[in-house]
Tab-separated table of N, CA and C in Angstrom:
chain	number	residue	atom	x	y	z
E	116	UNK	N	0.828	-1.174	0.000
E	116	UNK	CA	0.000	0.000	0.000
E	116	UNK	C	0.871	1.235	0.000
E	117	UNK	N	0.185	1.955	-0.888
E	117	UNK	CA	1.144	3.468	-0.784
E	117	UNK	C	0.241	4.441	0.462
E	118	UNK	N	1.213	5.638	0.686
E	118	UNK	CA	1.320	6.461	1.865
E	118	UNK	C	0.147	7.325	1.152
E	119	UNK	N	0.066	8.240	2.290
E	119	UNK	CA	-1.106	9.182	1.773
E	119	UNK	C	-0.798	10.698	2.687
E	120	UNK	N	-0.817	11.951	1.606
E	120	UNK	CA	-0.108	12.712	2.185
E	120	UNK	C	-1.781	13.946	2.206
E	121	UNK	N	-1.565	14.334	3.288
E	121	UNK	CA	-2.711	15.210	3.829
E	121	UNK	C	-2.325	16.709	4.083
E	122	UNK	N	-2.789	17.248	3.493
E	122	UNK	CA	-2.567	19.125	3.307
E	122	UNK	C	-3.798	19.509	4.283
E	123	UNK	N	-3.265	20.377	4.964
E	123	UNK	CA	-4.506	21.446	5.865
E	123	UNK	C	-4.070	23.017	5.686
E	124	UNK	N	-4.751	23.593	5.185
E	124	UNK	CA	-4.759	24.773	5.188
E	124	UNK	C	-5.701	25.405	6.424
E	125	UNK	N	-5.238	26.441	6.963
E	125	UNK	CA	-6.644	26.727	8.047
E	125	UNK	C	-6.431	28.239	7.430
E	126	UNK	N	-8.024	28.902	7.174
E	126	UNK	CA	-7.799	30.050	6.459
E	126	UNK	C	-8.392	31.424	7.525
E	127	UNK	N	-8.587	31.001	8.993
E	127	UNK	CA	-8.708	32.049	9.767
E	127	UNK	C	-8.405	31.536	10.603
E	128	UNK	N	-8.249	32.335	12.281
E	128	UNK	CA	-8.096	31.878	13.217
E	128	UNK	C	-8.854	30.820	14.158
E	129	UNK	N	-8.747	30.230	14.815
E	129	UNK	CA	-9.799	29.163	15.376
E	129	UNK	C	-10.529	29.486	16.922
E	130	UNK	N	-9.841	30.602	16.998
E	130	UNK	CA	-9.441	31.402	18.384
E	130	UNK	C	-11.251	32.247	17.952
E	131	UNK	N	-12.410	32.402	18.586
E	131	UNK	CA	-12.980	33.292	18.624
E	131	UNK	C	-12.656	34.606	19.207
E	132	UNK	N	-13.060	35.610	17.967
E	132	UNK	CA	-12.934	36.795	18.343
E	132	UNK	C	-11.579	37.013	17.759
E	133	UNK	N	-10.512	35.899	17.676
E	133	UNK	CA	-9.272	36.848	17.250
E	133	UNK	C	-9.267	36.494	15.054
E	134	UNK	N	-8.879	37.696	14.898
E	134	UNK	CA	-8.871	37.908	13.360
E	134	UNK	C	-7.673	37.183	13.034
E	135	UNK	N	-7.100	37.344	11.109
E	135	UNK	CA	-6.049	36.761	10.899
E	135	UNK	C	-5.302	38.387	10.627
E	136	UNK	N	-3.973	37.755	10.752
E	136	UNK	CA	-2.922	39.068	11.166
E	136	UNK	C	-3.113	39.924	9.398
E	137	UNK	N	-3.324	38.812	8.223
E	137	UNK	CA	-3.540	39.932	7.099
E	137	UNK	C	-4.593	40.769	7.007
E	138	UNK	N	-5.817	40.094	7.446
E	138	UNK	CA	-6.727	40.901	7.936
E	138	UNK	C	-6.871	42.481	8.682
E	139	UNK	N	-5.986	42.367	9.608
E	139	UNK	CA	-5.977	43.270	10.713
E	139	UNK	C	-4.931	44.611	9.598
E	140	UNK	N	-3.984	44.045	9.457
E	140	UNK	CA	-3.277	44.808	8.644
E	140	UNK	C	-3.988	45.419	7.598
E	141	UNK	N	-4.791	44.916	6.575
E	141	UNK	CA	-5.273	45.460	5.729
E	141	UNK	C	-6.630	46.554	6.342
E	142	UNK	N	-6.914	46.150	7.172
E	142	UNK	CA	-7.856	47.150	8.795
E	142	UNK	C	-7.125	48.273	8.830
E	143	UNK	N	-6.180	47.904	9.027
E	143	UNK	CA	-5.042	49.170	9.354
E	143	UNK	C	-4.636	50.275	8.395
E	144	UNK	N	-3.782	49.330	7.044
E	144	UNK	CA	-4.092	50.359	6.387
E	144	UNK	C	-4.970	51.565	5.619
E	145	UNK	N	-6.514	50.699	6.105
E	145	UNK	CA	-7.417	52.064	5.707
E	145	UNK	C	-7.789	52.728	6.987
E	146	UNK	N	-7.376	52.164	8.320
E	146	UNK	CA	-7.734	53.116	9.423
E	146	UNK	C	-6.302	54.107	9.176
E	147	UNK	N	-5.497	53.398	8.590
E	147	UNK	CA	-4.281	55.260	8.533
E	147	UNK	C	-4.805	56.347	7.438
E	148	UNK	N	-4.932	56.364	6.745
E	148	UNK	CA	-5.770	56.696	5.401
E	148	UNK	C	-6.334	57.231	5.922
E	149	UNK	N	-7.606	56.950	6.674
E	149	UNK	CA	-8.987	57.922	7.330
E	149	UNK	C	-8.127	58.697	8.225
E	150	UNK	N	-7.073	58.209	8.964
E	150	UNK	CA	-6.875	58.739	10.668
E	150	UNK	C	-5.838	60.115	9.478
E	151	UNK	N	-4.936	60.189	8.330
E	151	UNK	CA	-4.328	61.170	7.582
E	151	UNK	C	-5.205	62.026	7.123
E	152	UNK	N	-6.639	61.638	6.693
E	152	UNK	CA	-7.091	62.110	5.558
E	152	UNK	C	-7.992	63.046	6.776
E	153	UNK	N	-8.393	62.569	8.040
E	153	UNK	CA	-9.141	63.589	9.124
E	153	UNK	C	-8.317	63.740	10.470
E	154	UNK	N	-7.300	63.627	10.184
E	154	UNK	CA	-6.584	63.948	11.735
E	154	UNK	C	-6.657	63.585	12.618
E	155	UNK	N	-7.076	61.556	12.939
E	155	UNK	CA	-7.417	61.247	14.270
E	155	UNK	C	-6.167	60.323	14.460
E	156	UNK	N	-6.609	60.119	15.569
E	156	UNK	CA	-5.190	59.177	15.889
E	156	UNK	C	-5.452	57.718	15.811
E	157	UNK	N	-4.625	56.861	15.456
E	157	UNK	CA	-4.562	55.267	15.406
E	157	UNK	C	-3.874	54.992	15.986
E	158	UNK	N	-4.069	53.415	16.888
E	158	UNK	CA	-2.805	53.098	17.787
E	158	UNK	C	-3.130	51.437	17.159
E	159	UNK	N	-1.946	50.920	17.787
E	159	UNK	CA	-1.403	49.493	17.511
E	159	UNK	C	-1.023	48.903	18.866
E	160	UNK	N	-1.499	47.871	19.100
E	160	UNK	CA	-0.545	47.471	20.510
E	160	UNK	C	-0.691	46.075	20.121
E	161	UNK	N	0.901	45.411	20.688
E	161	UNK	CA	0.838	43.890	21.059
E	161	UNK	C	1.112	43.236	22.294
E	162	UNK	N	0.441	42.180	22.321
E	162	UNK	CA	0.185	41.999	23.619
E	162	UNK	C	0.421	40.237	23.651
E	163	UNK	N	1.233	40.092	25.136
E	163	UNK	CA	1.584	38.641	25.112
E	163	UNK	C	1.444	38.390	26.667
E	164	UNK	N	1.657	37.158	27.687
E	164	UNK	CA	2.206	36.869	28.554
E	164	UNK	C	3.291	36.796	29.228
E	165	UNK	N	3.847	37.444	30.141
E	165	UNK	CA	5.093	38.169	30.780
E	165	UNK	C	6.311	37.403	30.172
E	166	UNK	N	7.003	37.686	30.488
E	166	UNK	CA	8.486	37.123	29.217
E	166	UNK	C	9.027	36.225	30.414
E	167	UNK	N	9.683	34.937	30.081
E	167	UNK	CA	10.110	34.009	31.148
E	167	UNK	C	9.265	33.869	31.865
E	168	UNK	N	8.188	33.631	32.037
E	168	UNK	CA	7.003	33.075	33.061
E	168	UNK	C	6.663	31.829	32.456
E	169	UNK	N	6.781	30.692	33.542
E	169	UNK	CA	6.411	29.632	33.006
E	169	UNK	C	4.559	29.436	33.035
E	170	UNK	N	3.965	28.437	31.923
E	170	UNK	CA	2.673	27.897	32.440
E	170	UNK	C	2.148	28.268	30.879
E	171	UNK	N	0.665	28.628	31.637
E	171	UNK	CA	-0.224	28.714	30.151
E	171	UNK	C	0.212	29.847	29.645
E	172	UNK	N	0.760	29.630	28.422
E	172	UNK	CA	1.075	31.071	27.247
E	172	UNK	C	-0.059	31.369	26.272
E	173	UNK	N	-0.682	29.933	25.638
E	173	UNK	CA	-1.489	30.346	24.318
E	173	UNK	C	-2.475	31.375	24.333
E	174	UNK	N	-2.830	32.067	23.393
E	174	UNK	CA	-3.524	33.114	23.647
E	174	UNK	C	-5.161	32.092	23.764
E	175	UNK	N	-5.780	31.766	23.396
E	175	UNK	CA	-6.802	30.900	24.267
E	175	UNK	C	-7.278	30.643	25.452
E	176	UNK	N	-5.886	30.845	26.389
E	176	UNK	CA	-6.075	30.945	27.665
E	176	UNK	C	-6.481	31.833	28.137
E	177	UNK	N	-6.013	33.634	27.537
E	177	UNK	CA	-6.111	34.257	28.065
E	177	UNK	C	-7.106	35.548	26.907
E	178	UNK	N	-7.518	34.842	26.138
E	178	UNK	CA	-7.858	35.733	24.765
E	178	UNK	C	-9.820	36.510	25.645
E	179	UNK	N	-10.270	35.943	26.392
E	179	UNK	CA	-11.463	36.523	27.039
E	179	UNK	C	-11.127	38.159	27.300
E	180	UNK	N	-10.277	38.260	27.814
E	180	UNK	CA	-9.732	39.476	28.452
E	180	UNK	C	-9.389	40.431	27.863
E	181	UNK	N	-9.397	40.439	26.600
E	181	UNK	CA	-9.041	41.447	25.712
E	181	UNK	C	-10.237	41.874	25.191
E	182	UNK	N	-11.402	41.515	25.155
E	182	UNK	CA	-13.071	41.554	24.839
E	182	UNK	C	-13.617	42.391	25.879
E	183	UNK	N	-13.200	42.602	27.001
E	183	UNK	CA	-13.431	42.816	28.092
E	183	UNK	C	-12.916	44.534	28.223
E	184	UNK	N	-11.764	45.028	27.695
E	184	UNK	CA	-11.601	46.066	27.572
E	184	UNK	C	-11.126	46.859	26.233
E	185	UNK	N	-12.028	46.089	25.040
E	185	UNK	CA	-11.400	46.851	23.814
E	185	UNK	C	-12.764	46.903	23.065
E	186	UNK	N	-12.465	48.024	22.486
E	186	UNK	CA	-14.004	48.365	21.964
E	186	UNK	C	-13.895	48.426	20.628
E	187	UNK	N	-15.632	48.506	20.489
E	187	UNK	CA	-16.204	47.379	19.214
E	187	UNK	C	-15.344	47.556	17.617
E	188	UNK	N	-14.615	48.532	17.595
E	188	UNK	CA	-14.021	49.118	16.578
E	188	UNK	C	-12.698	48.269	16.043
E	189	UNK	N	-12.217	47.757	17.513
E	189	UNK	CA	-10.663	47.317	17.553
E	189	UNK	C	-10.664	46.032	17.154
E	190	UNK	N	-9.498	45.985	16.348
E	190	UNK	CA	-9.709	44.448	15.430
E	190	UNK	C	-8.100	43.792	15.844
E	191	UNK	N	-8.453	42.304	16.307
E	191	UNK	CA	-7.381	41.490	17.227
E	191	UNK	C	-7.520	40.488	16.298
E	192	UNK	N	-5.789	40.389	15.975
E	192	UNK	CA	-5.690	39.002	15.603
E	192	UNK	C	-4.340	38.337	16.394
E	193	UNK	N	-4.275	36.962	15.799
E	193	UNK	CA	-3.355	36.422	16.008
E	193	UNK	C	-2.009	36.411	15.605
E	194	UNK	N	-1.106	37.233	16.370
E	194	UNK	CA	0.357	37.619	15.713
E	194	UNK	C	1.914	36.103	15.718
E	195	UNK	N	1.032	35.324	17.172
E	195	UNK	CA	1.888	34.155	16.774
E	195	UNK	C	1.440	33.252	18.214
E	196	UNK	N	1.891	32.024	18.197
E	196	UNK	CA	0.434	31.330	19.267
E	196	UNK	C	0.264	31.753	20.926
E	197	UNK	N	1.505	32.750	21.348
E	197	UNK	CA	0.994	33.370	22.332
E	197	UNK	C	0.491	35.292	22.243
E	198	UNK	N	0.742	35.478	21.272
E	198	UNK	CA	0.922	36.701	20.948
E	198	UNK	C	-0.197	37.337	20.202
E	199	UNK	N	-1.253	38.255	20.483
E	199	UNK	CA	-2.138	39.275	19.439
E	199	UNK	C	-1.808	40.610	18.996
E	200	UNK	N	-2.363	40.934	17.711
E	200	UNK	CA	-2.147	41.968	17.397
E	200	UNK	C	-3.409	43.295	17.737
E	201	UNK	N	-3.517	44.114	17.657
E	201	UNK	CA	-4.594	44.413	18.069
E	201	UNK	C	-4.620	45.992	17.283
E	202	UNK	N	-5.802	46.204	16.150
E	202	UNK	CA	-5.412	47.633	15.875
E	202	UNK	C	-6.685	48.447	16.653
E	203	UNK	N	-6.046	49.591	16.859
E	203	UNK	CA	-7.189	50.217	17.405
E	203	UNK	C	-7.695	51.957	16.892
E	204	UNK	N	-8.505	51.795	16.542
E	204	UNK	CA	-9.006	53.450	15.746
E	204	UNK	C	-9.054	54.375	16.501
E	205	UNK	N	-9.280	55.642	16.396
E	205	UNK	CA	-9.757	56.896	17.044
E	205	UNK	C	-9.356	56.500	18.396
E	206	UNK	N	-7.619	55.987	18.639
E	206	UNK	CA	-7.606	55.699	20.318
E	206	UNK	C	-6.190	56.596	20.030
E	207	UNK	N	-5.992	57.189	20.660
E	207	UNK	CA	-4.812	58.090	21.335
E	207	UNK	C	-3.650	57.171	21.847
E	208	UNK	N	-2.731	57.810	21.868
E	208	UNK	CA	-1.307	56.974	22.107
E	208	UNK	C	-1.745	56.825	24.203
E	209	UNK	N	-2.113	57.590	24.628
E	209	UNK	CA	-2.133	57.817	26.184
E	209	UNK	C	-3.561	56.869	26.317
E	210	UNK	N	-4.459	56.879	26.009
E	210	UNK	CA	-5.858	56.281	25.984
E	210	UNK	C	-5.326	55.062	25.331
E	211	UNK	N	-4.531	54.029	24.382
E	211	UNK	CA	-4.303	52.785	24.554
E	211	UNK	C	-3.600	52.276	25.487
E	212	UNK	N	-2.581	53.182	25.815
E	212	UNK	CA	-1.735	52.784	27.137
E	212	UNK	C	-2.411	52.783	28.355
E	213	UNK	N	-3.627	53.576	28.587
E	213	UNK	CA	-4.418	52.907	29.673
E	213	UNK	C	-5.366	51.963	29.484
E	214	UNK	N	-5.265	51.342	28.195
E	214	UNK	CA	-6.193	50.221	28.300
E	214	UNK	C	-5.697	49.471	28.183
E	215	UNK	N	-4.303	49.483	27.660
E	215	UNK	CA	-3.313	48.107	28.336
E	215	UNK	C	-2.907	47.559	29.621
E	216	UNK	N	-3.152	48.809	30.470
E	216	UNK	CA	-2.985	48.666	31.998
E	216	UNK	C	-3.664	48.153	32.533
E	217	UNK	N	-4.917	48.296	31.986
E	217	UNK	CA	-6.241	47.488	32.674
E	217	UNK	C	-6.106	45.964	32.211
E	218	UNK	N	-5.788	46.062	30.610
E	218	UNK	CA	-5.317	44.694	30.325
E	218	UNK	C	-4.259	43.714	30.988
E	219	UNK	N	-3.411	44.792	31.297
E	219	UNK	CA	-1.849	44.077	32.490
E	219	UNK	C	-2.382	44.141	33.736
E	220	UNK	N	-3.346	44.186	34.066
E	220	UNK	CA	-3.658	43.766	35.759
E	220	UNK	C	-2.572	42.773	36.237
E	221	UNK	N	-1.822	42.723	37.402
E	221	UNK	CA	-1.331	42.178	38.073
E	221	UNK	C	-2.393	41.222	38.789
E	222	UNK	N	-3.763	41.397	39.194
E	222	UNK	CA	-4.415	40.459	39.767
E	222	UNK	C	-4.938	39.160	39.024
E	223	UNK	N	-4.355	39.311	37.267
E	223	UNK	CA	-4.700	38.419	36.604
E	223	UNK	C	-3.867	37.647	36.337
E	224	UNK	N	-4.238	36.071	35.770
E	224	UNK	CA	-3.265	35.551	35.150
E	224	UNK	C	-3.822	34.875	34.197
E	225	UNK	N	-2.793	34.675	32.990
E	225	UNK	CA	-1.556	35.172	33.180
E	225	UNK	C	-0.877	36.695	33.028
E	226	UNK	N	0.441	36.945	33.547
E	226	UNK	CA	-0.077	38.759	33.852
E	226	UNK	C	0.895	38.829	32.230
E	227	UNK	N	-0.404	39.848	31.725
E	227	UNK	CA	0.198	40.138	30.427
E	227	UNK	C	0.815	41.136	30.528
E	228	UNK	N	1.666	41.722	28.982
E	228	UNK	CA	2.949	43.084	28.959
E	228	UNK	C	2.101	43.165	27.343
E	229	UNK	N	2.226	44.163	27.220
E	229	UNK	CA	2.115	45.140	25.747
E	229	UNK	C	3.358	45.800	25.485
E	230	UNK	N	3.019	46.158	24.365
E	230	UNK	CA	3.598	47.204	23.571
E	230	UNK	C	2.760	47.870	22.202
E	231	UNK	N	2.687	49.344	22.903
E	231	UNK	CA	1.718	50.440	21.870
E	231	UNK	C	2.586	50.737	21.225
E	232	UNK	N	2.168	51.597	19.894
E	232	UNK	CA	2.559	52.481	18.957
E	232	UNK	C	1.440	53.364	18.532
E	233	UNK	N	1.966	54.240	18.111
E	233	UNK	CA	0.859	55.603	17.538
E	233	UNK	C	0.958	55.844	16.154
E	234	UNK	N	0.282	56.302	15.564
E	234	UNK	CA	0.918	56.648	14.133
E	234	UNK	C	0.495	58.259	14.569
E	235	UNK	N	0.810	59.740	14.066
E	235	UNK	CA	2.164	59.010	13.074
E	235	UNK	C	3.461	59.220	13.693
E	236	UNK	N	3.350	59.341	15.160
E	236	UNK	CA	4.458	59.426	15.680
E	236	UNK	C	5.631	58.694	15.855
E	237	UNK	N	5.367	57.008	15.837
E	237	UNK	CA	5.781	55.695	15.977
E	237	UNK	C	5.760	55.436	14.756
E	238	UNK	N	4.982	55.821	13.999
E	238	UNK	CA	5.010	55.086	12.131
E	238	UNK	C	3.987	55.945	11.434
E	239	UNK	N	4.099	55.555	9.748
E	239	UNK	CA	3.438	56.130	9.436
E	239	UNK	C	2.314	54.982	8.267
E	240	UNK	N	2.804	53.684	8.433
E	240	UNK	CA	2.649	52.738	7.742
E	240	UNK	C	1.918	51.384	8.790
E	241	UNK	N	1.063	50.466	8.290
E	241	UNK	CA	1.400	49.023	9.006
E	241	UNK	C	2.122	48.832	9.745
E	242	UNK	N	3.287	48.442	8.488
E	242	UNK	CA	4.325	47.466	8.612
E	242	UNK	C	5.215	48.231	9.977
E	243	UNK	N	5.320	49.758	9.467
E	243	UNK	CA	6.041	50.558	10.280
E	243	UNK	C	5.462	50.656	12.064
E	244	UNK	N	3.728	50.683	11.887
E	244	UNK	CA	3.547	50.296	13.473
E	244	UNK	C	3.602	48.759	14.030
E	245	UNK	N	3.438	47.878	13.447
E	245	UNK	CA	3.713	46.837	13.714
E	245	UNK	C	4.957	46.782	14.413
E	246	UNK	N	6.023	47.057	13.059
E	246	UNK	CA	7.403	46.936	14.111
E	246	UNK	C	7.866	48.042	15.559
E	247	UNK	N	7.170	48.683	15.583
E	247	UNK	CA	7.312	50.012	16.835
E	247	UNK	C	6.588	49.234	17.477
E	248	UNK	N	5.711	48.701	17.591
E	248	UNK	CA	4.499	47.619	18.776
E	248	UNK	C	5.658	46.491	19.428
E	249	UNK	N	5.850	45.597	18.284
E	249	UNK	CA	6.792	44.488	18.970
E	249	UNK	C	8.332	44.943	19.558
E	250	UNK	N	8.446	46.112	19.049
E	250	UNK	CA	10.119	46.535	19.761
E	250	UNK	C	9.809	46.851	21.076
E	251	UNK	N	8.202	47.523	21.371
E	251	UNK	CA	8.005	48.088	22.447
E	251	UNK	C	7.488	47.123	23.502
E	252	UNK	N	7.091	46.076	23.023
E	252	UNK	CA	6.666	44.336	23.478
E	252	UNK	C	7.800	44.259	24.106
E	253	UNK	N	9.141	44.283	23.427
E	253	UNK	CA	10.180	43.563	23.470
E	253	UNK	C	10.840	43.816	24.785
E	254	UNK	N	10.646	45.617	25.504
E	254	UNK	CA	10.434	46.313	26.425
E	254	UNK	C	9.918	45.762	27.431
E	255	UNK	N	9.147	45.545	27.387
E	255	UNK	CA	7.920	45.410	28.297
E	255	UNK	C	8.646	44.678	29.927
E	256	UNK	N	8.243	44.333	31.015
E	256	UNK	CA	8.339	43.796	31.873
E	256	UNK	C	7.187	43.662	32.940
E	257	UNK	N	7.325	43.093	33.890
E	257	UNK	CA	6.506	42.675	34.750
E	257	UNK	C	6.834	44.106	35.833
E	258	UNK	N	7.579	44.934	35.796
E	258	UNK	CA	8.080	45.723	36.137
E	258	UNK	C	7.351	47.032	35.615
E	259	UNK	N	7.305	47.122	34.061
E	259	UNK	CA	6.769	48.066	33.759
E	259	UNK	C	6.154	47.323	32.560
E	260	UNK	N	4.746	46.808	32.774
E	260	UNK	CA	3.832	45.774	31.488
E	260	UNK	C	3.630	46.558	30.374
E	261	UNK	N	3.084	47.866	30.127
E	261	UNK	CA	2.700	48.541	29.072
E	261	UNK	C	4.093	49.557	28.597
E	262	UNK	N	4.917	49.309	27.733
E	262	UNK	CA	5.893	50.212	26.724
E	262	UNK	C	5.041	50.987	25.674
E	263	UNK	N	5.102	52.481	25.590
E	263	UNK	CA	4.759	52.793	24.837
E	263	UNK	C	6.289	53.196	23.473
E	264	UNK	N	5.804	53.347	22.626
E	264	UNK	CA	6.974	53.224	21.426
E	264	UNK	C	7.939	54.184	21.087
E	265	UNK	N	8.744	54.582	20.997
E	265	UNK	CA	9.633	55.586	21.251
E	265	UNK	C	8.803	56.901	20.065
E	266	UNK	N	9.041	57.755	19.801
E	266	UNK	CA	9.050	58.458	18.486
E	266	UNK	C	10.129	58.654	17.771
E	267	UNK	N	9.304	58.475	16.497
E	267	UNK	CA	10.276	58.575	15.314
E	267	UNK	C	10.960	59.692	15.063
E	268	UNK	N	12.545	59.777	15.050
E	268	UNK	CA	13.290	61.300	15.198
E	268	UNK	C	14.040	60.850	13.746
E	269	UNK	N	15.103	62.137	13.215
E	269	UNK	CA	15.567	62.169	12.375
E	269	UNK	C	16.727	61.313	12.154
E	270	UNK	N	17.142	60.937	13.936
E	270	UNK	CA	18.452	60.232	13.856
E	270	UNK	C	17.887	58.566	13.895
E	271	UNK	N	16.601	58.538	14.278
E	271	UNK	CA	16.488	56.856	14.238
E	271	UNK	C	16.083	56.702	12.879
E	272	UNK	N	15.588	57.200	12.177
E	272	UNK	CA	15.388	56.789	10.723
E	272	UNK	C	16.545	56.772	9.711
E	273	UNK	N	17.836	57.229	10.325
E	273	UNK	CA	19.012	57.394	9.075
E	273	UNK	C	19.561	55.918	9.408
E	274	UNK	N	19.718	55.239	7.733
E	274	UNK	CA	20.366	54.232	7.727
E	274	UNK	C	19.198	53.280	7.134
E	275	UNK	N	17.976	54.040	7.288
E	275	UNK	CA	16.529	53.224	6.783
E	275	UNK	C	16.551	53.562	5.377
E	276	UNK	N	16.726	54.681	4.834
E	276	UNK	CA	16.650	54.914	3.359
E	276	UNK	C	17.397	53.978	2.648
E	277	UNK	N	16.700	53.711	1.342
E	277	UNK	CA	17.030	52.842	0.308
E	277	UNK	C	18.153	54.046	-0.489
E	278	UNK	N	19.042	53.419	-0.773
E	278	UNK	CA	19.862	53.936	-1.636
E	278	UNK	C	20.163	53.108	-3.071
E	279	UNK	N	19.844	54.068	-4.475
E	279	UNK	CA	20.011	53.064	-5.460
E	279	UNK	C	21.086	53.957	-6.165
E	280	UNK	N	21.974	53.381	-6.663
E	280	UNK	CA	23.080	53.861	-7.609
E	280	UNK	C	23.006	53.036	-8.941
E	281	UNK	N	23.137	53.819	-9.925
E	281	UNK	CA	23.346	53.221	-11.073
E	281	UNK	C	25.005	52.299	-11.598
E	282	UNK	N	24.603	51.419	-12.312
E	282	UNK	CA	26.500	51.308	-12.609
E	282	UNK	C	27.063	52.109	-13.389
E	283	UNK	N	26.387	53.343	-13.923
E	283	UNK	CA	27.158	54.233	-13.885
E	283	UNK	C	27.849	55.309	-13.184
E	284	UNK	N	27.662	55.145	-11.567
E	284	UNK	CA	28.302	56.266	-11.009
E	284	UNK	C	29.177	55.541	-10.326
């Protein structure tokens, strides 16, 4: 008898309530668009279980809790199996950071850590708040759970530009 080879694709999350991360992104890029085109603010935050803490990590365990303080606008997906992404509209860089706090309760477990970003202070793109979210994740501690994202200055962006030269110069 020959073998038999089985493909699974899963084409959303299985997690209720949490979205898929292209999803959220493509959320995003028309909440920057609106938030440029009328002047409101967009934030990004990611959010995981304290760094080196042993026990339940998957977001399943702890995915109730984010329903609990994010409103109806904000679209959560899954950034990796302990980890969500979470975009959030018309929320202020100071107004997500207190709703991460409520999210980092110490009386909960497991005790989660974030990391916000703002546009367009932190980015001006997705891709660009995405990575200001997880650097500011990366931050995070049980010490201090919510990092908000540094701002973007003239000296952290040099070295980011694409440079193209021709072979003629």
């Amino acid at each position: 008898m020959g073998s038999i080879v089985l493909g699974l694709h899963v084409s959303g999350s299985a997690i209720e309530g949490i979205g898929r991360l292209d999803d959220t992104l493509g959320r995003l890029d028309d909440e920057l668009l609106r938030a440029r085109t009328f002047g409101r603010p967009v934030s990004v935050a990611m959010i995981a279980p304290e760094p080196a803490k042993p026990g339940p990590r998957h977001v399943a365990r702890w995915q109730a809790r984010l329903h609990e303080v994010l409103g109806p606008l904000d679209h959560v997906s899954l950034y990796a199996p302990d980890t969500v992404l979470c975009a959030m509209p018309e929320t202020s860089a100071a107004d997500a950071e207190r709703i991460m706090t409520v999210l980092a309760s110490p009386d909960r477990t497991p005790r989660l850590v974030a990391g916000v970003a703002t546009a367009p202070e932190a980015g001006s793109t997705a891709e660009e708040l995405l990575e200001a979210a997880r650097d500011s994740l990366g931050r995070a501690s049980v010490e201090a759970p919510v990092q908000r994202a540094r701002p973007r200055t003239p000296e952290s962006e040099r070295g980011r530009e694409l440079v193209v030269r021709s072979a003629a110069m």
